[in-house]
Short mmCIF file of C-alpha atoms in Angstrom, two decimals:
data_model
loop_
_atom_site.label_atom_id
_atom_site.label_comp_id
_atom_site.label_asym_id
_atom_site.label_seq_id
_atom_site.Cartn_x
_atom_site.Cartn_y
_atom_site.Cartn_z
CA ALA A 1375 -1.00 -50.78 4.14
CA ARG A 1376 -1.26 -54.11 2.19
CA ILE A 1377 -4.84 -52.98 0.94
CA LEU A 1378 -3.54 -49.33 -0.04
CA ARG A 1379 -0.42 -51.11 -1.53
CA ARG A 1380 -2.68 -53.55 -3.85
CA ARG A 1381 -4.22 -50.00 -4.77
CA GLY A 1382 -1.12 -48.54 -5.83
CA TYR A 1383 -0.54 -46.27 -2.89
CA LYS A 1384 3.10 -45.90 -1.36
CA THR A 1385 2.54 -46.43 2.26
CA ASP A 1386 4.72 -46.14 5.49
CA ALA A 1387 3.57 -48.40 7.91
CA VAL A 1388 4.48 -47.95 12.11
CA ASP A 1389 3.31 -49.38 14.84
CA ARG A 1390 4.17 -47.05 18.11
CA PRO A 1391 3.56 -43.58 18.72
CA GLU A 1392 6.74 -42.20 18.88
CA ALA A 1393 7.75 -43.57 15.81
CA ALA A 1394 4.98 -42.06 13.96
CA ILE A 1395 5.64 -38.69 15.25
CA ALA A 1396 9.09 -38.95 13.98
CA ARG A 1397 7.92 -39.72 10.64
CA LEU A 1398 5.98 -36.50 10.46
CA GLU A 1399 8.63 -34.48 12.06
CA ASP A 1400 10.53 -35.60 8.86
CA ALA A 1401 10.22 -32.36 6.53
CA LYS A 1402 11.56 -34.56 3.74
CA ARG A 1403 9.04 -37.55 3.87
CA ARG A 1404 5.90 -36.33 2.24
CA TYR A 1405 2.42 -37.81 2.93
CA SER A 1406 -1.40 -37.91 1.00
CA LEU A 1407 -2.97 -39.02 4.18
CA ALA A 1408 -2.43 -40.29 7.59
CA ILE A 1409 -4.45 -43.48 9.21
CA PHE A 1410 -4.09 -43.60 12.85
CA ASP A 1411 -5.59 -46.42 15.36
CA LEU A 1412 -6.75 -44.75 18.46
CA ASP A 1413 -6.04 -47.92 20.27
CA LEU A 1414 -2.45 -48.02 19.52
CA GLY A 1415 -0.26 -48.42 22.43
CA GLY A 1416 -1.67 -46.70 25.58
CA GLY A 1417 -5.08 -46.92 24.79
CA ALA A 1418 -7.67 -44.04 23.27
CA GLU A 1419 -6.37 -41.10 25.36
CA GLU A 1420 -2.89 -41.92 24.03
CA GLY A 1421 -4.17 -42.02 20.33
CA LEU A 1422 -6.07 -38.80 20.87
CA GLU A 1423 -2.87 -36.93 22.24
CA LEU A 1424 -1.08 -38.42 18.92
CA LEU A 1425 -3.94 -36.83 16.72
CA ARG A 1426 -3.22 -33.57 18.28
CA ARG A 1427 0.86 -33.78 17.83
CA ALA A 1428 0.14 -34.85 14.16
CA ARG A 1429 -2.57 -32.04 13.98
CA GLU A 1430 0.14 -29.76 15.26
CA ILE A 1431 2.98 -31.02 12.92
CA ARG A 1432 1.00 -31.12 9.95
CA PRO A 1433 -1.97 -28.88 9.87
CA GLU A 1434 -2.35 -29.61 6.33
CA LEU A 1435 -2.28 -33.35 6.33
CA PRO A 1436 -5.69 -35.07 6.06
CA LEU A 1437 -6.19 -37.29 9.09
CA LEU A 1438 -8.24 -40.24 9.14
CA VAL A 1439 -9.01 -42.57 12.48
CA LEU A 1440 -10.07 -46.02 13.18
CA THR A 1441 -12.11 -46.70 16.31
CA GLY A 1442 -13.35 -49.67 18.20
CA LYS A 1443 -16.99 -50.91 17.68
CA GLY A 1444 -19.54 -48.45 19.15
CA THR A 1445 -16.86 -45.99 20.13
CA VAL A 1446 -18.94 -43.03 18.68
CA ASP A 1447 -17.84 -40.60 21.52
CA LEU A 1448 -14.22 -41.29 20.82
CA ALA A 1449 -14.96 -40.46 17.21
CA VAL A 1450 -16.59 -37.33 17.90
CA ARG A 1451 -13.80 -36.30 19.90
CA ALA A 1452 -11.25 -37.27 16.94
CA LEU A 1453 -13.11 -35.14 14.72
CA LYS A 1454 -13.32 -32.17 17.11
CA ILE A 1455 -9.14 -32.49 17.39
CA GLY A 1456 -9.01 -32.27 13.55
CA ALA A 1457 -9.85 -35.63 12.07
CA GLU A 1458 -11.46 -35.71 8.58
CA ASP A 1459 -13.47 -38.85 9.30
CA PHE A 1460 -13.44 -42.48 10.71
CA LEU A 1461 -13.85 -46.04 10.19
CA GLU A 1462 -14.77 -48.63 12.60
CA LYS A 1463 -12.98 -51.58 13.51
CA ASP A 1464 -14.66 -54.66 13.55
CA ILE A 1465 -13.13 -58.16 12.65
CA TYR A 1466 -13.97 -57.49 8.70
CA ILE A 1467 -11.70 -54.38 9.17
CA GLU A 1468 -9.97 -55.08 5.99
CA ASP A 1469 -13.01 -55.46 3.82
CA THR A 1470 -14.22 -52.46 5.10
CA LEU A 1471 -11.12 -50.40 4.58
CA GLY A 1472 -11.20 -51.91 0.97
CA ALA A 1473 -14.78 -51.26 0.19
CA SER A 1474 -14.42 -47.86 1.81
CA LEU A 1475 -11.19 -46.65 -0.09
CA HIS A 1476 -13.13 -44.88 -2.43
CA ARG A 1477 -14.19 -42.49 -0.11
CA VAL A 1478 -10.80 -42.19 1.29
CA GLU A 1479 -9.75 -41.31 -1.94
CA ARG A 1480 -12.15 -38.72 -2.36
CA LEU A 1481 -11.53 -37.84 1.22
CA VAL A 1482 -7.84 -36.92 0.02
CA GLU A 1483 -8.79 -35.08 -2.53
CA VAL A 1484 -11.37 -33.05 -1.52
CA VAL A 1485 -9.44 -32.23 1.67
CA GLY A 1486 -6.28 -31.59 -0.31
CA LYS A 1487 -8.07 -29.19 -2.19
CA SER A 1488 -9.67 -27.42 0.50
CA ARG A 1489 -6.20 -27.07 2.39
CA ARG A 1490 -5.45 -25.39 -0.87
CA LEU A 1491 -7.68 -23.23 -1.22
CA GLU A 1492 -7.66 -22.17 2.58
CA LYS A 1493 -3.63 -21.67 2.15
CA GLU A 1494 -4.47 -19.46 -0.62
CA ASN A 1495 -7.22 -17.67 0.72
CA ALA A 1496 -4.98 -16.70 3.90
CA ASP A 1497 -2.48 -16.00 1.52
CA LEU A 1498 -4.69 -13.53 -0.32
CA ARG A 1499 -6.30 -11.93 2.68
CA ARG A 1500 -2.32 -11.23 4.20
CA THR A 1501 -1.59 -9.74 0.82
CA ALA A 1502 -4.62 -7.66 0.56
CA ALA A 1503 -4.21 -6.71 4.48
CA PHE A 1504 -0.36 -5.70 3.38
CA VAL A 1505 -0.96 -3.71 0.47
CA ARG A 1506 -3.68 -1.75 2.18
CA GLU A 1507 -1.33 -0.90 4.83
CA ILE A 1508 1.43 -0.26 2.26
CA GLN A 1509 -1.37 2.10 0.37
CA HIS A 1510 -2.19 3.61 3.53
CA LEU A 1511 1.13 4.42 4.50
CA LYS A 1512 2.11 5.68 1.31
CA TYR A 1513 -0.70 8.15 1.24
CA ARG A 1514 -0.36 9.05 4.55
CA PRO A 1515 -1.16 13.12 4.64
CA ILE A 1516 1.44 14.93 6.43
CA GLY A 1517 0.47 18.80 7.40
CA GLU A 1518 -0.49 20.93 10.17
CA SER A 1519 -1.08 24.32 8.52
CA PRO A 1520 -5.07 24.83 8.89
CA ALA A 1521 -5.08 25.47 5.17
CA PHE A 1522 -4.41 21.81 4.28
CA LEU A 1523 -6.15 20.41 7.78
CA ASP A 1524 -9.31 22.23 6.42
CA VAL A 1525 -9.18 20.19 2.86
CA LEU A 1526 -8.42 16.73 5.11
CA GLU A 1527 -11.37 17.83 6.95
CA ARG A 1528 -13.55 18.20 4.01
CA ALA A 1529 -12.32 14.89 2.15
CA GLY A 1530 -12.97 12.79 5.28
CA ARG A 1531 -16.97 14.17 5.21
CA LEU A 1532 -16.97 13.13 1.68
CA ALA A 1533 -15.32 9.91 2.04
CA SER A 1534 -18.41 7.59 2.07
CA ILE A 1535 -20.45 9.75 0.04
CA PRO A 1536 -20.68 7.92 -3.48
CA ARG A 1537 -20.53 11.37 -5.49
CA PRO A 1538 -17.71 12.49 -7.95
CA VAL A 1539 -15.40 15.12 -6.52
CA LEU A 1540 -12.97 17.37 -8.16
CA ILE A 1541 -9.52 18.56 -7.03
CA LEU A 1542 -8.08 21.47 -8.27
CA GLY A 1543 -4.20 22.20 -7.56
CA GLU A 1544 -1.06 22.85 -8.90
CA ARG A 1545 1.43 20.59 -10.05
CA GLY A 1546 2.89 18.46 -7.22
CA SER A 1547 0.66 19.82 -4.56
CA GLY A 1548 -0.88 16.45 -3.03
CA LYS A 1549 -4.19 15.96 -5.37
CA GLU A 1550 -3.19 12.41 -5.60
CA LEU A 1551 -2.80 11.90 -1.42
CA VAL A 1552 -6.17 14.27 -1.18
CA ALA A 1553 -7.88 11.73 -3.57
CA ALA A 1554 -6.61 8.31 -2.01
CA ALA A 1555 -7.20 10.33 1.40
CA ILE A 1556 -11.17 9.98 0.42
CA HIS A 1557 -10.99 6.56 -0.59
CA TYR A 1558 -9.23 5.15 2.31
CA ALA A 1559 -11.25 6.89 4.93
CA GLY A 1560 -14.93 5.51 3.10
CA ASP A 1561 -16.45 2.67 2.89
CA ARG A 1562 -14.50 1.43 -0.27
CA ARG A 1563 -11.14 1.48 1.22
CA GLY A 1564 -11.34 -2.49 0.77
CA LYS A 1565 -12.03 -2.05 -2.72
CA PRO A 1566 -9.51 -1.06 -5.42
CA PHE A 1567 -8.38 2.42 -5.98
CA ILE A 1568 -7.04 2.81 -9.75
CA LYS A 1569 -5.35 6.01 -11.13
CA VAL A 1570 -5.09 7.09 -14.83
CA ASN A 1571 -3.03 9.81 -16.15
CA CYS A 1572 -5.43 11.41 -18.81
CA ALA A 1573 -2.53 13.35 -20.28
CA ALA A 1574 -0.33 9.91 -20.93
CA PHE A 1575 -2.97 8.76 -23.58
CA SER A 1576 -3.60 10.01 -27.11
CA GLY A 1577 -7.56 9.41 -27.69
CA THR A 1578 -7.67 5.94 -29.26
CA LEU A 1579 -5.32 4.55 -26.75
CA LEU A 1580 -7.40 6.48 -23.59
CA GLU A 1581 -10.46 4.52 -24.90
CA SER A 1582 -9.00 1.55 -24.83
CA GLU A 1583 -7.18 2.21 -21.32
CA MET A 1584 -10.87 3.61 -19.96
CA PHE A 1585 -13.36 1.03 -21.26
CA GLY A 1586 -10.97 -1.87 -22.07
CA HIS A 1587 -11.21 -3.83 -25.64
CA GLU A 1588 -12.39 -7.04 -26.94
CA LYS A 1589 -10.14 -9.22 -28.89
CA GLY A 1590 -9.89 -8.92 -32.50
CA ALA A 1591 -11.08 -4.95 -32.01
CA PHE A 1592 -8.19 -3.76 -33.57
CA THR A 1593 -4.77 -4.72 -34.83
CA GLY A 1594 -2.58 -6.08 -31.84
CA ALA A 1595 -5.67 -6.77 -29.85
CA ASN A 1596 -5.00 -10.27 -29.48
CA GLN A 1597 -7.13 -11.18 -26.26
CA ARG A 1598 -9.92 -9.17 -23.92
CA ARG A 1599 -8.16 -6.32 -21.73
CA LEU A 1600 -10.01 -4.87 -18.96
CA GLY A 1601 -10.08 -1.12 -18.64
CA ARG A 1602 -9.52 0.99 -15.66
CA PHE A 1603 -13.28 1.60 -15.32
CA GLU A 1604 -13.68 -2.13 -14.94
CA LEU A 1605 -10.91 -2.32 -12.83
CA ALA A 1606 -12.07 -0.37 -10.43
CA ASP A 1607 -15.72 -1.77 -10.27
CA GLY A 1608 -16.77 -1.03 -6.28
CA GLY A 1609 -14.23 0.95 -5.57
CA THR A 1610 -12.73 4.31 -6.58
CA LEU A 1611 -11.26 5.83 -10.21
CA LEU A 1612 -8.94 8.64 -10.23
CA LEU A 1613 -8.79 10.71 -13.55
CA ASP A 1614 -5.61 12.86 -13.05
CA GLU A 1615 -5.24 15.80 -15.28
CA ILE A 1616 -8.74 15.46 -16.73
CA GLY A 1617 -8.08 18.64 -18.48
CA ASN A 1618 -6.33 16.90 -21.19
CA MET A 1619 -9.20 15.13 -22.43
CA SER A 1620 -10.48 15.74 -25.89
CA ALA A 1621 -14.03 16.91 -26.18
CA GLU A 1622 -15.18 13.55 -27.88
CA PHE A 1623 -13.52 11.48 -25.10
CA GLN A 1624 -15.43 13.82 -22.35
CA GLU A 1625 -18.49 13.04 -23.62
CA LYS A 1626 -17.71 9.29 -23.22
CA VAL A 1627 -16.67 9.78 -19.35
CA LEU A 1628 -19.96 11.80 -18.78
CA ARG A 1629 -22.00 8.77 -19.67
CA VAL A 1630 -20.16 6.64 -17.88
CA ILE A 1631 -20.10 8.84 -14.82
CA GLU A 1632 -23.88 9.45 -15.37
CA TYR A 1633 -25.18 5.86 -15.98
CA GLN A 1634 -22.19 3.51 -14.75
CA GLU A 1635 -22.00 1.65 -17.92
CA PHE A 1636 -19.79 1.67 -20.86
CA GLU A 1637 -19.21 -0.81 -23.96
CA ARG A 1638 -15.73 -2.21 -24.60
CA VAL A 1639 -13.68 -1.11 -27.69
CA GLY A 1640 -15.17 -3.60 -30.36
CA GLY A 1641 -17.90 -4.72 -27.83
CA GLN A 1642 -21.18 -4.61 -28.26
CA LYS A 1643 -22.73 -5.82 -25.03
CA PRO A 1644 -22.51 -3.02 -22.12
CA VAL A 1645 -20.70 -3.24 -19.31
CA ARG A 1646 -22.48 -2.34 -15.97
CA VAL A 1647 -19.91 -1.23 -12.91
CA ASP A 1648 -19.93 0.47 -9.80
CA VAL A 1649 -17.42 3.26 -9.51
CA ARG A 1650 -16.60 6.56 -7.32
CA VAL A 1651 -14.98 8.70 -9.78
CA ILE A 1652 -12.71 11.47 -8.84
CA ALA A 1653 -10.98 13.85 -10.95
CA ALA A 1654 -7.88 16.13 -10.70
CA THR A 1655 -6.23 18.96 -12.48
CA ASN A 1656 -4.07 21.81 -12.33
CA SER A 1657 -6.05 23.49 -15.28
CA ASP A 1658 -8.45 26.33 -14.84
CA LEU A 1659 -11.34 24.22 -15.99
CA LYS A 1660 -14.08 27.56 -15.93
CA LYS A 1661 -11.61 29.31 -18.52
CA ARG A 1662 -11.11 26.02 -20.47
CA ILE A 1663 -15.04 26.10 -20.45
CA GLU A 1664 -15.23 29.51 -21.89
CA GLU A 1665 -12.78 28.59 -24.57
CA GLY A 1666 -14.84 25.95 -25.81
CA THR A 1667 -12.52 22.99 -24.62
CA PHE A 1668 -14.07 21.60 -21.93
CA ARG A 1669 -17.54 20.53 -21.33
CA ALA A 1670 -20.11 22.44 -18.97
CA ASP A 1671 -21.75 19.34 -18.49
CA LEU A 1672 -18.78 17.48 -17.48
CA TYR A 1673 -17.98 19.94 -15.08
CA ASP A 1674 -21.41 20.25 -13.41
CA ARG A 1675 -21.25 16.53 -13.20
CA LEU A 1676 -18.17 16.31 -11.62
CA SER A 1677 -18.19 19.18 -9.05
CA PHE A 1678 -20.53 17.84 -6.60
CA GLU A 1679 -17.78 18.78 -4.29
CA VAL A 1680 -14.57 21.02 -5.22
CA LEU A 1681 -11.55 20.59 -3.28
CA ARG A 1682 -8.77 23.21 -3.83
CA VAL A 1683 -5.29 22.06 -2.48
CA PRO A 1684 -3.28 24.72 -1.62
CA PRO A 1685 0.39 25.15 -3.01
CA LEU A 1686 3.13 24.62 -0.59
CA ARG A 1687 3.99 28.35 -0.36
CA GLU A 1688 0.67 28.75 1.61
CA ARG A 1689 1.26 26.33 3.88
CA PRO A 1690 4.69 27.03 5.17
CA GLU A 1691 4.60 25.79 8.45
CA ASP A 1692 4.17 21.99 7.01
CA ILE A 1693 8.05 22.71 5.19
CA PRO A 1694 9.75 21.31 8.53
CA LEU A 1695 7.23 18.06 9.02
CA LEU A 1696 7.17 17.34 5.57
CA ALA A 1697 11.30 17.58 4.75
CA THR A 1698 12.21 15.81 7.78
CA HIS A 1699 9.75 12.89 6.94
CA PHE A 1700 11.12 12.94 3.31
CA ALA A 1701 14.73 12.99 4.66
CA ASP A 1702 13.99 10.12 7.24
CA ARG A 1703 12.22 7.85 4.86
CA PHE A 1704 14.75 7.84 2.07
CA ALA A 1705 17.22 7.54 4.39
CA ALA A 1706 15.62 4.09 6.11
CA GLU A 1707 15.07 3.00 2.57
CA VAL A 1708 18.61 3.64 1.32
CA LYS A 1709 19.73 2.26 5.09
CA LEU A 1710 21.79 5.74 5.72
CA ARG A 1711 21.77 6.97 9.36
CA PRO A 1712 18.59 9.34 10.14
CA ARG A 1713 19.08 12.97 8.69
CA THR A 1714 18.55 16.10 10.36
CA PHE A 1715 18.19 19.76 9.47
CA SER A 1716 20.10 22.82 10.81
CA LYS A 1717 18.38 25.47 11.79
CA ALA A 1718 19.98 27.74 8.80
CA ALA A 1719 18.84 25.03 6.34
CA MET A 1720 15.37 24.56 7.50
CA ALA A 1721 15.08 28.57 7.25
CA GLY A 1722 16.63 28.15 3.82
CA LEU A 1723 13.75 25.44 2.64
CA CYS A 1724 11.03 27.47 4.60
CA GLY A 1725 12.23 30.90 2.75
CA TYR A 1726 11.75 28.99 -1.02
CA ARG A 1727 8.66 29.36 -2.59
CA TRP A 1728 8.58 25.86 -4.30
CA PRO A 1729 7.01 26.15 -7.97
CA GLY A 1730 7.10 22.17 -7.65
CA ASN A 1731 5.66 21.86 -4.53
CA VAL A 1732 5.60 18.97 -2.34
CA ARG A 1733 7.27 16.79 -5.06
CA GLU A 1734 9.92 19.43 -5.47
CA LEU A 1735 10.39 18.82 -2.06
CA LYS A 1736 10.34 15.28 -1.70
CA ASN A 1737 13.08 15.69 -4.42
CA LEU A 1738 15.33 17.94 -3.06
CA CYS A 1739 15.39 16.06 0.37
CA ARG A 1740 16.17 12.75 -1.37
CA ARG A 1741 18.99 14.19 -2.71
CA LEU A 1742 20.14 16.14 0.42
CA ALA A 1743 19.85 12.60 2.38
CA LEU A 1744 21.88 10.70 -0.16
CA LEU A 1745 24.65 13.32 -1.03
CA ALA A 1746 25.13 15.62 2.49
CA GLY A 1747 28.26 15.22 4.09
CA SER A 1748 27.08 14.39 7.64
CA ALA A 1749 24.05 13.06 9.00
CA ARG A 1750 22.96 16.68 9.72
CA ILE A 1751 22.30 18.77 6.64
CA GLY A 1752 23.54 22.14 6.85
CA VAL A 1753 22.86 25.40 4.71
CA ASP A 1754 25.75 24.93 2.81
CA ASP A 1755 24.25 21.70 1.31
CA LEU A 1756 21.43 23.35 -0.23
CA PRO A 1757 21.20 24.09 -4.03
CA LYS A 1758 21.98 27.83 -4.38
CA THR A 1759 18.55 27.88 -6.47
CA ILE A 1760 17.12 27.59 -2.88
CA LEU A 1761 18.98 30.21 -1.22
CA ALA A 1762 18.72 32.65 -4.19
CA PRO A 1763 15.24 32.54 -5.95
CA GLY A 1764 14.16 35.54 -7.82
CA GLY A 1765 17.56 37.18 -8.12
CA GLY A 1766 18.60 36.95 -4.75
CA ARG A 1767 15.09 38.39 -3.12
CA VAL A 1768 15.31 35.79 -0.28
CA GLU A 1769 18.94 35.66 0.33
CA THR A 1770 18.57 38.86 2.15
CA THR A 1771 15.91 37.45 4.57
CA LEU A 1772 17.87 34.29 4.84
CA ALA A 1773 21.18 36.38 5.76
CA GLY A 1774 19.35 37.44 9.22
CA VAL A 1775 18.06 33.92 9.55
CA GLU A 1776 21.42 32.76 9.33
CA ARG A 1777 23.05 35.33 11.62
CA ASP A 1778 20.68 34.82 14.13
CA ALA A 1779 20.63 31.01 14.05
CA VAL A 1780 24.58 31.06 14.43
CA VAL A 1781 24.25 33.71 17.22
CA HIS A 1782 21.96 31.19 18.94
CA ALA A 1783 23.94 28.51 18.88
CA LEU A 1784 27.17 30.07 20.31
CA GLU A 1785 25.14 31.58 22.97
CA GLU A 1786 23.31 28.07 23.73
CA HIS A 1787 26.88 26.47 24.25
CA HIS A 1788 28.79 29.50 25.83
CA TRP A 1789 30.45 30.42 22.89
CA ASN A 1790 32.29 27.00 22.45
CA GLN A 1791 32.63 27.27 18.65
CA SER A 1792 33.32 23.39 18.60
CA ALA A 1793 29.86 22.72 20.13
CA ALA A 1794 27.86 25.41 18.34
CA ALA A 1795 29.20 23.93 14.89
CA ARG A 1796 28.31 20.47 15.61
CA ALA A 1797 24.80 21.95 16.77
CA LEU A 1798 24.70 23.61 13.20
CA GLY A 1799 25.58 20.82 11.68
CA VAL A 1800 28.61 22.51 9.81
CA PRO A 1801 32.41 22.22 10.27
CA ARG A 1802 34.24 24.49 12.74
CA HIS A 1803 36.06 26.44 9.76
CA VAL A 1804 32.55 27.06 8.19
CA LEU A 1805 31.32 28.42 11.28
CA LEU A 1806 34.22 30.71 11.62
CA TYR A 1807 33.57 32.03 8.19
CA ARG A 1808 29.76 32.31 8.97
CA MET A 1809 31.16 34.61 11.88
CA LYS A 1810 33.52 36.67 9.94
CA LYS A 1811 30.78 37.21 7.17
CA HIS A 1812 28.18 38.57 9.82
CA GLN A 1813 30.75 40.19 11.77
CA ILE A 1814 29.68 38.11 14.98
CA ARG A 1815 32.02 38.67 17.97
CA ARG A 1816 31.53 37.14 21.33
CA PRO A 1817 30.35 39.96 23.87
CA GLU A 1818 33.02 41.36 26.17
CA ARG A 1819 32.49 40.26 29.90
CA PRO A 1820 31.52 43.34 32.00
#
C-alpha cells in the first residue's frame, strides 16, 4: 500500500478476508485493482476461496495475487479462478512490486479496457438478439388461407437464394410482411433489413437516400452520409413502391442490382456492396412498360421470382384471425382487458370487401379495441361503412347472419335473454331490439 501511495494511487488496505469481502460488497467503493495475498488468514485454500468470492462480487475488477516462492501450482489455480496475474513473494517483495508496478499499471489499463469491450459486446449481442426477436414478432405472418400460405411457402423457398424478388399486391395487402418473411427465413436474417419508400422522395433526394453522399456534394452536405444500399450491405434492401421511380433513376438502380457497385453523390470512388434486393409495388408494371414509364430490363432483372400477395377479400378465412390478433395486441399495448368479437360483429367484418386490405382492418380493430363499450366488441360498435358498403349490398346478407346469431345464442342459453345478451356481447335491451327487428319469438312448448 505504501509503494502504491508513493506512485499516486489511493489505497484501501485490510488484513482479514472478511474485511476484504465487506469492502467489495460496498457498492459505493470503486476500485481499479484488487491485490490478494493468498497466504492471508487461514492459508492458501482460504485465499483461493476469497479470490472466488471477489470474482463473484466484482466480476469486472482486475485481480492480482501474491503467492509464496515456488508455488506455481497455486498460481495456476488462481489464474483459473479468474486472477489476471500473480507475483511471487520473497524478502524483496517491496522491490519486486515496485519494479513490476509498470506491469501492474498496464494490467489495470488492459483489463479495464477488455472488461469494457466485453460488456459492450455483450450489450450489443443482447440488443441485436432483442431487435431480431422484435422484428421477427413484428413481421410474423398471420393467416391460414390456401392463397396466403402458398405465398409464404414460395417465399420460404426463395429465402436463401441471393436473387431479386418482385412482390405485387394492392396497398395494405402485406407486401412488406412477405419481404420480411423472405429476409428472416434466409441466411441473411442476422444482417440488416432496410426499407425505402421510393414514392416518398424526389429524384435528387432519392439518389442521396439510396447511394449516400460525400461531404460538400451539395449545399447542406456537411458530412458524409451512407445511403440505403450501403446500410443494407450483407443483408436485404426492400424497394417499396418501385413503380414510382423516374426512368433516369431506374437505370441507376438497375446497374447497382446488376454489378453491386455504385458511387455516392459527389463521390468518385466506387463502393461495392452485397445486397439482396426485393422490390414491391401496387402498380401494373407490365402496363407501365407498354406506356414507356418503366424499364423492361429492370423488370426482367427484378422478376427472378414474382410473388402476388392476395387481397384480403380473397382470403376471408383469415379475417377472424387477423382481427382478433390486432385487437388483442392493441389492448395489451394500452393495458386494456383482452377484446373479443361477437359472432354478428365478426360476420360484419367478414362480409366487408376491405379496399384498404389488412392495413385497413388493423386500423379499425385498434379503434374498436379502444372505443368499444365493453370487452366484447358487438355489431353496434362497427362503423356503418362496414355494415353497409356498396349501398347496403352486404347488409342484406348480414341481416340473415345477425338473425341466425341471435337465435343460436338464445337456444344455447335456453332462451335466457340476459345470458344470450352476454354471449353476444350486447346489452339486454339491444338483444330485445334485435329480436323485435327480426321477429324472433320463443317457440311454444308442445
